Structures are given as structure tokens and as C-alpha cells.
PDB file of C-alpha atoms in Angstrom:
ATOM      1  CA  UNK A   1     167.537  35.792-110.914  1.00 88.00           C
ATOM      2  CA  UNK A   2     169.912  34.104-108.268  1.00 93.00           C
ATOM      3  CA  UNK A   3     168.828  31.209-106.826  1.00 93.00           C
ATOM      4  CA  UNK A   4     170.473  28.987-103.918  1.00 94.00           C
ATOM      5  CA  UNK A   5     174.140  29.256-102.391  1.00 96.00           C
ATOM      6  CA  UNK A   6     175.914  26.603-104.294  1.00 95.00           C
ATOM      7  CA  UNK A   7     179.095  26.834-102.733  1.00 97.00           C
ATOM      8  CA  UNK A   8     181.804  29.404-100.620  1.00 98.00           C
ATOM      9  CA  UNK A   9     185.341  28.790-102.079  1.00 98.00           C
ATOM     10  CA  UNK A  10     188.482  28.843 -99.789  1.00 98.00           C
ATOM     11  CA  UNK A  11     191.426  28.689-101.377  1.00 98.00           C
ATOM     12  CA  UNK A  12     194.002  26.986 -99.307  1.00 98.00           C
ATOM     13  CA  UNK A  13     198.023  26.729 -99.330  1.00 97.00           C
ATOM     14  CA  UNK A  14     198.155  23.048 -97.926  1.00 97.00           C
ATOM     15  CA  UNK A  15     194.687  21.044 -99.941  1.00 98.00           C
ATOM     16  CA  UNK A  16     195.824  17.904 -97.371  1.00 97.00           C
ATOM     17  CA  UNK A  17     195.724  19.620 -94.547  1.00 98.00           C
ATOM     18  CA  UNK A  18     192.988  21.528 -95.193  1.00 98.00           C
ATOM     19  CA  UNK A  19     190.779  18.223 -96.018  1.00 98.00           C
ATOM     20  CA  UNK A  20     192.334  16.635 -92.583  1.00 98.00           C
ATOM     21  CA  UNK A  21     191.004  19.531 -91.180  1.00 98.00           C
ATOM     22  CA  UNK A  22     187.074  19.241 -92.531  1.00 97.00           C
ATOM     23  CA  UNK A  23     187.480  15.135 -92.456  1.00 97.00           C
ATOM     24  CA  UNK A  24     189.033  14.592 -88.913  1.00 97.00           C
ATOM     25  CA  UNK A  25     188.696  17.174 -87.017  1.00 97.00           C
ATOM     26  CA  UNK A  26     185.400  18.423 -87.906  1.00 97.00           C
ATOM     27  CA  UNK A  27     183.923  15.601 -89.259  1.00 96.00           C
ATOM     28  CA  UNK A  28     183.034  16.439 -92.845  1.00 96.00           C
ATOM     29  CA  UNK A  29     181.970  14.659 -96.024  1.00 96.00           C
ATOM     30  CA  UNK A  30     184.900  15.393 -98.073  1.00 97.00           C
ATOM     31  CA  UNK A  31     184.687  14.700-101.835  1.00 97.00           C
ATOM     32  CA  UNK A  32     187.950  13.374-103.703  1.00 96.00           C
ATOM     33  CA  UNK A  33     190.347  15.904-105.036  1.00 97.00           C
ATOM     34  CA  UNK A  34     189.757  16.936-108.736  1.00 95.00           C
ATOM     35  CA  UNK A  35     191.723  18.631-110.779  1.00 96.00           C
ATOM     36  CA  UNK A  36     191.224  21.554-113.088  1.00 93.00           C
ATOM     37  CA  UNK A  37     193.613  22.119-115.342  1.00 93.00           C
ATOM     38  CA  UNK A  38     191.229  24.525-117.418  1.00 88.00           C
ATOM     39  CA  UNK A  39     190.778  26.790-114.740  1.00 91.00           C
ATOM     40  CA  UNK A  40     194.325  25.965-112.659  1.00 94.00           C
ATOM     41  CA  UNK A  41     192.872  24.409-109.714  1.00 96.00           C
ATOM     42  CA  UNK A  42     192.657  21.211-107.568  1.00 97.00           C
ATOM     43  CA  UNK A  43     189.388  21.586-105.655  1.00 97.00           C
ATOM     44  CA  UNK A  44     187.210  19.490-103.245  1.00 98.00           C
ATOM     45  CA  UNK A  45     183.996  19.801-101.583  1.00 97.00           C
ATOM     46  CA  UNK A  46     182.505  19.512 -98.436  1.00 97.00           C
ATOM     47  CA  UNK A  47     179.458  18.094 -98.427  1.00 94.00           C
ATOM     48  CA  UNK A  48     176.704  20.330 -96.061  1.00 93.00           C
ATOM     49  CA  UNK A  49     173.026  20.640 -95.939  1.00 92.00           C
ATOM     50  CA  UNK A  50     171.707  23.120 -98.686  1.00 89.00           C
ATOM     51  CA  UNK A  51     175.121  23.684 -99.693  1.00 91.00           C
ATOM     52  CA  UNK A  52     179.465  23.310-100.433  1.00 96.00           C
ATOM     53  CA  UNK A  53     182.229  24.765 -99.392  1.00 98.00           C
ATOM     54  CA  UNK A  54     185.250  24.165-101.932  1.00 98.00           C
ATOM     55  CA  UNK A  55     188.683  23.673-101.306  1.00 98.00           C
ATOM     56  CA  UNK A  56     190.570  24.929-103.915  1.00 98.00           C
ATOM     57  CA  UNK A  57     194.477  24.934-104.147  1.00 97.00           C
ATOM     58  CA  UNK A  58     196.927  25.927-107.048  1.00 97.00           C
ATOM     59  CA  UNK A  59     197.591  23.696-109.740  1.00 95.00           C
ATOM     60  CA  UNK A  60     200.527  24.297-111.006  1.00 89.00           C
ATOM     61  CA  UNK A  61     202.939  27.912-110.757  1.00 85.00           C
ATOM     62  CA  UNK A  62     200.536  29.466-113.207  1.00 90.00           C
ATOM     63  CA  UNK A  63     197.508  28.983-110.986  1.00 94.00           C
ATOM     64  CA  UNK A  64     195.072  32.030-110.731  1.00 91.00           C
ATOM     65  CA  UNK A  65     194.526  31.358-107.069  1.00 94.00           C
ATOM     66  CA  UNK A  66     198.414  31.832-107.021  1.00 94.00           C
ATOM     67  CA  UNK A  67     198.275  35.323-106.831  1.00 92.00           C
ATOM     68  CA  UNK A  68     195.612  35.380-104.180  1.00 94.00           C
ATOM     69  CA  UNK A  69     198.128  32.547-102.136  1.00 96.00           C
ATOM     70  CA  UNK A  70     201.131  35.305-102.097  1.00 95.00           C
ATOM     71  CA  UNK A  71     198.437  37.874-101.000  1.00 95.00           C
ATOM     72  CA  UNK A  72     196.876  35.822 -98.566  1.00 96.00           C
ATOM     73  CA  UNK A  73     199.639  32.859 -97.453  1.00 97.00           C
ATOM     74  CA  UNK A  74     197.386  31.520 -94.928  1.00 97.00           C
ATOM     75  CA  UNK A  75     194.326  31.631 -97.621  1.00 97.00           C
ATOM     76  CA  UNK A  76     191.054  32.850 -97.457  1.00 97.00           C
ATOM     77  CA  UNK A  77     187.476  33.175 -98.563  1.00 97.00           C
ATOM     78  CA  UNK A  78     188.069  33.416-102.578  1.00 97.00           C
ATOM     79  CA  UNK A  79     184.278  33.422-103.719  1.00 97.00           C
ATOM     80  CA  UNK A  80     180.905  33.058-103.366  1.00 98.00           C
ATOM     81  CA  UNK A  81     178.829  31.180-105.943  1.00 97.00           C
ATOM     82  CA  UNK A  82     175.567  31.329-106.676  1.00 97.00           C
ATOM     83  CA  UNK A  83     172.865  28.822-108.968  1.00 96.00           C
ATOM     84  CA  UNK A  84     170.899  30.492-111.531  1.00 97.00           C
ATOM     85  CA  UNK A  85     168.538  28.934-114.314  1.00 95.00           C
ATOM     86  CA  UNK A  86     169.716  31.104-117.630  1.00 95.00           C
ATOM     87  CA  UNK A  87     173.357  31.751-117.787  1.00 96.00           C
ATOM     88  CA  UNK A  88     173.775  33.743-120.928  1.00 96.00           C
ATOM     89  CA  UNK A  89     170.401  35.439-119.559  1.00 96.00           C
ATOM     90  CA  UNK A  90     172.080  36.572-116.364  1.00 97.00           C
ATOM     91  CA  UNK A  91     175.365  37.148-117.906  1.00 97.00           C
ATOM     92  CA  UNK A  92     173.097  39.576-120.438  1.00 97.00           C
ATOM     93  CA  UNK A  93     170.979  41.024-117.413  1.00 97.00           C
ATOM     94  CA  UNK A  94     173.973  42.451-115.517  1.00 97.00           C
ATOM     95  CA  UNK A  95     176.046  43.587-118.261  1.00 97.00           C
ATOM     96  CA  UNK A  96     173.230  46.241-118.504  1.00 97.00           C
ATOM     97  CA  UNK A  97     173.444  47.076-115.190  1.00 97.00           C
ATOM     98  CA  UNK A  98     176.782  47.959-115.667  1.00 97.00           C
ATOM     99  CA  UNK A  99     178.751  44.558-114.175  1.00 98.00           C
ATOM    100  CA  UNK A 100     182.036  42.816-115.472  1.00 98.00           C
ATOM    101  CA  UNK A 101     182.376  39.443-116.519  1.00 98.00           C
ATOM    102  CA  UNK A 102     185.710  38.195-116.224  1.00 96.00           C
ATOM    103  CA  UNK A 103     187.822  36.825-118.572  1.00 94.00           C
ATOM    104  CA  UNK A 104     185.900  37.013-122.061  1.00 95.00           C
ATOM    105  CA  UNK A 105     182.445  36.919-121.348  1.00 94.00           C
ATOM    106  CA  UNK A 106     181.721  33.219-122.342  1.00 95.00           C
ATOM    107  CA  UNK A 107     181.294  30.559-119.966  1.00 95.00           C
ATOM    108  CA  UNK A 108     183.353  28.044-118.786  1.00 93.00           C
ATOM    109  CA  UNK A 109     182.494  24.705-117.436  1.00 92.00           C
ATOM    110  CA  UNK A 110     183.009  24.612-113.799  1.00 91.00           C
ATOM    111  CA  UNK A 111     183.767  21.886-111.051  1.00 90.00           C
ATOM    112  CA  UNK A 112     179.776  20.715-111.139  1.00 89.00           C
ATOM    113  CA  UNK A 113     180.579  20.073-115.025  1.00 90.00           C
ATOM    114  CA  UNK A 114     178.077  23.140-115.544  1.00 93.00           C
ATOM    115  CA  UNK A 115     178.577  26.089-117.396  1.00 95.00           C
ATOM    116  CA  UNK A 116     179.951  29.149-114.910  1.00 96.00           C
ATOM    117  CA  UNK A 117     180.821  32.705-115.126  1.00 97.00           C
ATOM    118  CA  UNK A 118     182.535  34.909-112.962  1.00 97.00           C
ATOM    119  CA  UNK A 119     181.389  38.550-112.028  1.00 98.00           C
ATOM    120  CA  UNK A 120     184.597  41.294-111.399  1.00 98.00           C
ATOM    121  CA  UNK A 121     184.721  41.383-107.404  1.00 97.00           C
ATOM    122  CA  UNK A 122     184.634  45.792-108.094  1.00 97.00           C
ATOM    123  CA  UNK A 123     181.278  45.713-109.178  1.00 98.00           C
ATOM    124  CA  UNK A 124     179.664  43.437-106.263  1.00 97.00           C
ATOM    125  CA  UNK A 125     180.443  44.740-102.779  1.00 97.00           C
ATOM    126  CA  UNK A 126     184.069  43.585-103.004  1.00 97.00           C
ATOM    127  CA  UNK A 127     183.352  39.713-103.626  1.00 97.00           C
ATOM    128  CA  UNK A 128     184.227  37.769-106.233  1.00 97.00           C
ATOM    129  CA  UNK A 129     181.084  36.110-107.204  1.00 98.00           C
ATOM    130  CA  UNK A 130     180.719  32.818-109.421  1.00 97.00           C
ATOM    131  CA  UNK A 131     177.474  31.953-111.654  1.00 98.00           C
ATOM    132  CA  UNK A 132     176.359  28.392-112.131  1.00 96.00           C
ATOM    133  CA  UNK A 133     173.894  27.026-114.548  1.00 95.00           C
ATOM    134  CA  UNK A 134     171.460  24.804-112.792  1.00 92.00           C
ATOM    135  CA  UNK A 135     169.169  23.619-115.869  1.00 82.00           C
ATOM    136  CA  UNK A 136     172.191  22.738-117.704  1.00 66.00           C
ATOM    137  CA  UNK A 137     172.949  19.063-117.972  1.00 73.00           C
ATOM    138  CA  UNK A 138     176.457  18.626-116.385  1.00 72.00           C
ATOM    139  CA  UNK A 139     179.350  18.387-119.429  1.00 66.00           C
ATOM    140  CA  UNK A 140     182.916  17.956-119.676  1.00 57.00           C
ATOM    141  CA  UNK A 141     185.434  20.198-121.748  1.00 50.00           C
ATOM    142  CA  UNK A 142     185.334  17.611-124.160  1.00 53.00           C
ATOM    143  CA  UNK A 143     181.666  17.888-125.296  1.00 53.00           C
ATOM    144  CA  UNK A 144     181.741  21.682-125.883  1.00 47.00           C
ATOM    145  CA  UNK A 145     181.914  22.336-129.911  1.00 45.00           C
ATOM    146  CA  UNK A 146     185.241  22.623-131.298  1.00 44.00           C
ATOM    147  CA  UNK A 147     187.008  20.567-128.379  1.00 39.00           C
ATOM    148  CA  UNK A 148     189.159  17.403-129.449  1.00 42.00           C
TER     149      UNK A 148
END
């Protein structure tokens, strides 16, 4: 069912200083920042071999990674995301094994422009886990039905 590591997600308090940090000092391939507004984020990747790490920094006071921030004011490992071919397959899969989706069950489309879900961090060893569609041909917001 799961496939490759896409990406580990830190969320960060200072999205500058955090990119200084992978560019400069460590000498990272650092994408440009993108925003989210959908999901409340800024994020940006680091380019590694076989895989990310994201950057990902409120958007705005309403942020879901807010809440996490006044946990965690330093920041922290927020998830781990993982590539798998059949979304609503998966999604289907683990509901009968007794796993959450958060939010209401339907996908979303994520950073990659790919259709993602998120699994309740309860039900999976205390991490909050992200699903990405990798057959899927990357989309915006805008080409989902019923989006103007």
C-alpha cells in the first residue's frame, strides 16, 4: 500500500530563517516559498536524494500549524508523508482497519498539486501521517469540479 517517503514536514516559527538555515549553512536546494491558503500554510522544500523535507510556517492567525507553533514555539517535526498509487483505495483500506481521516474524509490537493489525505496522529503510533497520490496528474484547486 505505502510506497516511498515523500517528504518529513517541520513546521517552523521563522520560514526565513529556517531556509537560511538549509541554504547557507547546510547547503541545501531550497525551493521558493509557496503559499497555501487552502490548507493555511507557506511551505518550501528541500530538495534531497529519494526525498523532501518541507518547511511549513503559518499563514495567516488562523493557520492549523498555529496551534502546533504555541505548543511547540521553537517548532518541530509536524508529519510524515507517504506516496501511495490509489488514494480513495487507501483512504477505504484503513477506514476498515479502524483509522481516522481528518477533516471530512475527501481529499485535498496538496503542495505537489496531488490529491492528499491526512490520517488522525491517535491511530498511527502518535504521528501525524499525510497520503499522497502518485498516479494522479498534479492539479490546482481550480480544476477540481465545482471550483470557480
Amino acid at each position: 500500500m505505502l510506497k516511498r517517503l515523500n517528504h518529513v514536514a517541520i513546521v517552523v516559527p521563522d520560514l526565513d530563517k529556517a531556509v537560511s538555515l538549509y541554504q547557507n549553512v547546510l547547503g541545501a536546494h531550497v525551493s521558493a516559498p509557496q503559499d497555501l491558503p487552502e490548507h493555511g500554510v507557506t511551505v518550501v522544500f528541500i530538495d534531497l536524494p529519494g526525498s523532501k523535507v518541507e518547511l511549513v510556517a503559518p499563514l495567516g492567525d488562523a493557520s492549523p500549524v498555529a496551534t502546533f507553533l504555541a505548543r511547540n514555539p521553537q517548532g518541530g517535526m509536524h508529519h510524515l508523508c507517504y506516496e501511495v498509487d490509489d488514494l480513495i483505495d487507501t483512504r477505504d483500506r484503513l477506514l476498515t482497519q479502524g483509522l481516522r481521516v481528518l477533516g471530512d474524509g475527501q481529499p485535498s490537493i496538496g503542495a505537489h498539486g496531488r490529491p492528499v489525505l491526512f490520517l488522525h496522529p491517535k491511530d498511527c503510533a502518535g504521528t501525524l501521517i499525510e497520503l499522497e497520490e502518485v498516479r494522479a496528474k498534479p492539479v490546482t484547486l481550480g480544476d477540481l469540479p465545482g471550483s470557480e
